[in-house]
Amino acid sequence: MVKKNTCVFISGQGSNLKNLILYSRDNNFPIKICLVISSNKKAKGLTYAKRFNIPYIYIDTQRQNYENKILFNLRKYKISFICLAGYMKIISSNILRNYKKKVINIHPSLLPKFKGLNTYSRMLKNNEKKAGCTVHFVDEKLDNGIIIVQKSFFINNNDDEINLKSQTQKLEKKAYPQAIIQIFRNY
Ligand code: GRF
């Protein structure tokens, strides 16, 4: 199988990055992670790029034209697929134009519910019955594109933000690889 050259964008912990790196070591998994881009110089996720010898770049998103630097590097590493994993910036329409239906994201709620930040506290406040995660294609609007995979669980009365997060993140580790396999199944 010819693996798709993939870039993972991160800003923080990188637990999804680590999970995808481990999956991608399997010959039958459709992507090869060739580049990691971080908007945070101190992101813990960068330690996984280092540990697994994957090229990584810090992008200072305060700088003008930082998107050009991203595009330059995506071309340099012949990237054909992009996974956002805890990336805290909006992907510009310029990049999306170049990577139409090739950018996916993971979000810690059952979209279209709870787009944006602070999903767990908003769910609890709203007395939601279910929580979960969503892998979706990225379009120009925040947390909006076509849904690929969704996984859910029931919220208990005694659940707090901390254990909602840990249950959600456990499901994310199954949902993200499953979505990638699903996308490339027919290629
Ligand atoms: C995940 O919960 C993801 O859904 C959200 O940000 C978090 C990133 O976690 N977009 P990590 O950096 O992959 O550990």
mmCIF file of C-alpha atoms and ligand atoms in Angstrom:
data_model
loop_
_atom_site.group_PDB
_atom_site.id
_atom_site.type_symbol
_atom_site.label_atom_id
_atom_site.label_comp_id
_atom_site.label_asym_id
_atom_site.label_seq_id
_atom_site.Cartn_x
_atom_site.Cartn_y
_atom_site.Cartn_z
ATOM 1 C CA MET A 1 0.000 0.000 0.000
ATOM 2 C CA VAL A 2 1.234 3.497 -0.808
ATOM 3 C CA LYS A 3 0.874 5.516 2.345
ATOM 4 C CA LYS A 4 -0.291 9.130 2.222
ATOM 5 C CA ASN A 5 2.335 11.600 3.368
ATOM 6 C CA THR A 6 0.681 13.230 6.350
ATOM 7 C CA CYS A 7 1.316 16.257 8.524
ATOM 8 C CA VAL A 8 -0.141 16.402 12.048
ATOM 9 C CA PHE A 9 -0.815 19.861 13.495
ATOM 10 C CA ILE A 10 -0.652 20.198 17.282
ATOM 11 C CA SER A 11 -0.512 22.837 20.005
ATOM 12 C CA GLY A 12 -0.355 20.875 23.255
ATOM 13 C CA GLN A 13 -0.224 17.432 24.835
ATOM 14 C CA GLY A 14 -0.063 15.465 21.606
ATOM 15 C CA SER A 15 -1.716 12.279 22.900
ATOM 16 C CA ASN A 16 -3.556 11.924 19.571
ATOM 17 C CA LEU A 17 -0.315 12.548 17.707
ATOM 18 C CA LYS A 18 1.397 9.783 19.705
ATOM 19 C CA ASN A 19 -1.498 7.423 19.022
ATOM 20 C CA LEU A 20 -1.412 8.136 15.274
ATOM 21 C CA ILE A 21 2.366 7.683 15.186
ATOM 22 C CA LEU A 22 1.982 4.246 16.782
ATOM 23 C CA TYR A 23 -0.793 3.257 14.362
ATOM 24 C CA SER A 24 1.129 4.522 11.356
ATOM 25 C CA ARG A 25 3.993 2.140 12.103
ATOM 26 C CA ASP A 26 1.692 -0.633 10.861
ATOM 27 C CA ASN A 27 2.241 -1.256 7.125
ATOM 28 C CA ASN A 28 -1.488 -1.505 6.570
ATOM 29 C CA PHE A 29 -2.350 1.839 8.151
ATOM 30 C CA PRO A 30 -2.951 4.318 5.282
ATOM 31 C CA ILE A 31 -0.806 7.243 6.425
ATOM 32 C CA LYS A 32 2.833 7.971 7.071
ATOM 33 C CA ILE A 33 3.466 10.913 9.399
ATOM 34 C CA CYS A 34 6.196 12.891 7.636
ATOM 35 C CA LEU A 35 5.894 16.197 9.473
ATOM 36 C CA VAL A 36 4.574 17.666 12.714
ATOM 37 C CA ILE A 37 3.673 21.346 12.882
ATOM 38 C CA SER A 38 3.185 22.990 16.260
ATOM 39 C CA SER A 39 1.875 26.460 17.052
ATOM 40 C CA ASN A 40 3.446 26.132 20.500
ATOM 41 C CA LYS A 41 7.198 25.955 20.946
ATOM 42 C CA LYS A 42 6.814 24.082 24.240
ATOM 43 C CA ALA A 43 4.083 21.643 23.206
ATOM 44 C CA LYS A 44 4.582 18.303 24.927
ATOM 45 C CA GLY A 45 3.545 16.667 21.664
ATOM 46 C CA LEU A 46 6.862 17.736 20.130
ATOM 47 C CA THR A 47 8.641 15.204 22.353
ATOM 48 C CA TYR A 48 6.878 12.432 20.399
ATOM 49 C CA ALA A 49 8.060 13.857 17.085
ATOM 50 C CA LYS A 50 11.601 13.855 18.478
ATOM 51 C CA ARG A 51 11.319 10.381 19.984
ATOM 52 C CA PHE A 52 10.072 8.878 16.725
ATOM 53 C CA ASN A 53 12.443 10.883 14.496
ATOM 54 C CA ILE A 54 9.717 12.770 12.688
ATOM 55 C CA PRO A 55 10.635 16.227 11.336
ATOM 56 C CA TYR A 56 8.846 18.970 13.231
ATOM 57 C CA ILE A 57 8.468 22.699 12.877
ATOM 58 C CA TYR A 58 7.332 25.371 15.280
ATOM 59 C CA ILE A 59 5.264 28.032 13.576
ATOM 60 C CA ASP A 60 4.988 31.407 15.271
ATOM 61 C CA THR A 61 1.412 32.294 14.483
ATOM 62 C CA GLN A 62 1.950 35.886 15.673
ATOM 63 C CA ARG A 63 4.043 36.543 12.594
ATOM 64 C CA GLN A 64 2.548 37.891 9.427
ATOM 65 C CA ASN A 65 2.587 35.364 6.587
ATOM 66 C CA TYR A 66 2.997 32.409 8.913
ATOM 67 C CA GLU A 67 0.580 30.560 6.638
ATOM 68 C CA ASN A 68 3.097 30.846 3.810
ATOM 69 C CA LYS A 69 5.675 29.121 5.971
ATOM 70 C CA ILE A 70 3.187 26.335 6.627
ATOM 71 C CA LEU A 71 2.396 25.938 2.923
ATOM 72 C CA PHE A 72 6.087 26.004 2.025
ATOM 73 C CA ASN A 73 6.797 23.152 4.423
ATOM 74 C CA LEU A 74 3.757 21.137 3.407
ATOM 75 C CA ARG A 75 5.103 21.254 -0.147
ATOM 76 C CA LYS A 76 8.660 20.567 0.921
ATOM 77 C CA TYR A 77 7.593 17.351 2.682
ATOM 78 C CA LYS A 78 5.165 16.426 -0.139
ATOM 79 C CA ILE A 79 2.246 16.355 2.255
ATOM 80 C CA SER A 80 -1.050 15.160 0.801
ATOM 81 C CA PHE A 81 -3.120 14.758 3.975
ATOM 82 C CA ILE A 82 -3.467 16.793 7.178
ATOM 83 C CA CYS A 83 -4.653 15.740 10.635
ATOM 84 C CA LEU A 84 -5.411 18.417 13.209
ATOM 85 C CA ALA A 85 -4.945 17.094 16.731
ATOM 86 C CA GLY A 86 -5.442 19.727 19.377
ATOM 87 C CA TYR A 87 -4.298 22.519 17.044
ATOM 88 C CA MET A 88 -5.525 25.762 18.568
ATOM 89 C CA LYS A 89 -5.509 27.906 15.421
ATOM 90 C CA ILE A 90 -7.947 28.190 12.544
ATOM 91 C CA ILE A 91 -6.706 26.718 9.273
ATOM 92 C CA SER A 92 -6.907 29.430 6.626
ATOM 93 C CA SER A 93 -8.933 29.175 3.456
ATOM 94 C CA ASN A 94 -5.667 29.363 1.542
ATOM 95 C CA ILE A 95 -4.487 26.041 2.995
ATOM 96 C CA LEU A 96 -7.954 24.521 2.670
ATOM 97 C CA ARG A 97 -8.036 25.492 -0.999
ATOM 98 C CA ASN A 98 -4.773 23.628 -1.525
ATOM 99 C CA TYR A 99 -5.958 20.617 0.510
ATOM 100 C CA LYS A 100 -9.593 20.232 -0.440
ATOM 101 C CA LYS A 101 -11.196 17.387 1.562
ATOM 102 C CA LYS A 102 -7.723 16.486 2.777
ATOM 103 C CA VAL A 103 -7.838 18.119 6.222
ATOM 104 C CA ILE A 104 -9.503 16.391 9.174
ATOM 105 C CA ASN A 105 -9.909 17.290 12.834
ATOM 106 C CA ILE A 106 -10.871 15.644 16.100
ATOM 107 C CA HIS A 107 -13.205 17.470 18.452
ATOM 108 C CA PRO A 108 -14.213 16.501 22.021
ATOM 109 C CA SER A 109 -17.994 16.631 21.642
ATOM 110 C CA LEU A 110 -20.783 15.090 19.634
ATOM 111 C CA LEU A 111 -20.870 17.688 16.867
ATOM 112 C CA PRO A 112 -22.813 19.705 15.850
ATOM 113 C CA LYS A 113 -23.312 20.147 19.596
ATOM 114 C CA PHE A 114 -20.685 22.126 21.532
ATOM 115 C CA LYS A 115 -18.461 23.562 18.835
ATOM 116 C CA GLY A 116 -15.523 25.573 20.130
ATOM 117 C CA LEU A 117 -13.745 25.474 23.489
ATOM 118 C CA ASN A 118 -14.687 24.336 27.032
ATOM 119 C CA THR A 119 -16.883 21.526 25.779
ATOM 120 C CA TYR A 120 -16.922 19.528 29.038
ATOM 121 C CA SER A 121 -18.057 22.353 31.323
ATOM 122 C CA ARG A 122 -20.734 23.399 28.839
ATOM 123 C CA MET A 123 -22.030 19.807 28.586
ATOM 124 C CA LEU A 124 -22.291 19.503 32.357
ATOM 125 C CA LYS A 125 -24.012 22.862 32.659
ATOM 126 C CA ASN A 126 -26.469 21.784 29.989
ATOM 127 C CA ASN A 127 -27.229 18.464 31.752
ATOM 128 C CA GLU A 128 -26.320 16.499 28.655
ATOM 129 C CA LYS A 129 -26.998 12.746 28.738
ATOM 130 C CA LYS A 130 -24.244 11.833 26.313
ATOM 131 C CA ALA A 131 -20.705 12.968 25.585
ATOM 132 C CA GLY A 132 -18.165 11.812 23.035
ATOM 133 C CA CYS A 133 -15.862 12.804 20.221
ATOM 134 C CA THR A 134 -16.135 13.534 16.515
ATOM 135 C CA VAL A 135 -13.678 13.228 13.645
ATOM 136 C CA HIS A 136 -14.729 15.466 10.771
ATOM 137 C CA PHE A 137 -13.496 17.085 7.582
ATOM 138 C CA VAL A 138 -12.410 20.677 8.098
ATOM 139 C CA ASP A 139 -14.114 23.455 6.211
ATOM 140 C CA GLU A 140 -14.030 27.220 6.562
ATOM 141 C CA LYS A 141 -16.311 27.313 9.607
ATOM 142 C CA LEU A 142 -15.243 26.253 13.109
ATOM 143 C CA ASP A 143 -15.839 22.544 13.931
ATOM 144 C CA ASN A 144 -18.266 22.332 11.065
ATOM 145 C CA GLY A 145 -17.318 19.956 8.220
ATOM 146 C CA ILE A 146 -18.761 16.572 7.245
ATOM 147 C CA ILE A 147 -18.635 14.024 10.068
ATOM 148 C CA ILE A 148 -16.568 10.879 9.479
ATOM 149 C CA VAL A 149 -16.699 9.050 12.833
ATOM 150 C CA GLN A 150 -18.423 9.758 16.107
ATOM 151 C CA LYS A 151 -18.112 7.811 19.369
ATOM 152 C CA SER A 152 -20.222 8.436 22.448
ATOM 153 C CA PHE A 153 -20.776 7.381 26.041
ATOM 154 C CA PHE A 154 -23.402 8.116 28.706
ATOM 155 C CA ILE A 155 -22.655 10.777 31.287
ATOM 156 C CA ASN A 156 -23.120 9.691 34.914
ATOM 157 C CA ASN A 157 -24.486 11.954 37.641
ATOM 158 C CA ASN A 158 -21.151 12.050 39.404
ATOM 159 C CA ASP A 159 -19.049 12.764 36.296
ATOM 160 C CA ASP A 160 -16.974 15.929 36.436
ATOM 161 C CA GLU A 161 -14.903 17.711 33.788
ATOM 162 C CA ILE A 162 -11.839 15.633 34.601
ATOM 163 C CA ASN A 163 -13.390 12.266 34.049
ATOM 164 C CA LEU A 164 -15.451 13.413 31.075
ATOM 165 C CA LYS A 165 -12.170 14.441 29.521
ATOM 166 C CA SER A 166 -10.447 11.162 30.269
ATOM 167 C CA GLN A 167 -13.349 9.086 28.935
ATOM 168 C CA THR A 168 -13.531 11.252 25.809
ATOM 169 C CA GLN A 169 -9.810 11.059 25.178
ATOM 170 C CA LYS A 170 -9.886 7.287 25.494
ATOM 171 C CA LEU A 171 -12.529 7.148 22.752
ATOM 172 C CA GLU A 172 -10.527 9.581 20.616
ATOM 173 C CA LYS A 173 -7.721 7.044 20.419
ATOM 174 C CA LYS A 174 -10.088 4.665 18.635
ATOM 175 C CA ALA A 175 -12.055 7.231 16.635
ATOM 176 C CA TYR A 176 -9.131 8.991 14.918
ATOM 177 C CA PRO A 177 -7.454 5.897 13.448
ATOM 178 C CA GLN A 178 -10.851 4.468 12.512
ATOM 179 C CA ALA A 179 -11.741 7.642 10.590
ATOM 180 C CA ILE A 180 -8.456 7.555 8.678
ATOM 181 C CA ILE A 181 -8.939 3.904 7.731
ATOM 182 C CA GLN A 182 -12.478 4.703 6.618
ATOM 183 C CA ILE A 183 -11.400 7.622 4.415
ATOM 184 C CA PHE A 184 -8.783 5.608 2.551
ATOM 185 C CA ARG A 185 -10.627 2.301 2.441
ATOM 186 C CA ASN A 186 -11.789 2.871 -1.108
ATOM 187 C CA TYR A 187 -8.581 4.353 -2.477
HETATM 188 C C1 GRF B 1 -8.390 16.492 22.125
HETATM 189 O O1 GRF B 1 -9.332 16.269 23.137
HETATM 190 C C2 GRF B 1 -9.057 16.939 20.857
HETATM 191 O O2 GRF B 1 -10.351 16.453 20.719
HETATM 192 C C3 GRF B 1 -9.090 18.434 20.998
HETATM 193 O O3 GRF B 1 -7.927 18.777 21.689
HETATM 194 C C4 GRF B 1 -7.474 17.669 22.457
HETATM 195 C C5 GRF B 1 -6.062 17.424 22.050
HETATM 196 O O4 GRF B 1 -5.433 16.482 22.870
HETATM 197 N N1 GRF B 1 -9.230 19.068 19.713
HETATM 198 P P1 GRF B 1 -3.966 15.976 22.524
HETATM 199 O O5 GRF B 1 -3.090 17.212 22.334
HETATM 200 O O6 GRF B 1 -4.048 15.143 21.284
HETATM 201 O O7 GRF B 1 -3.547 15.169 23.724
#
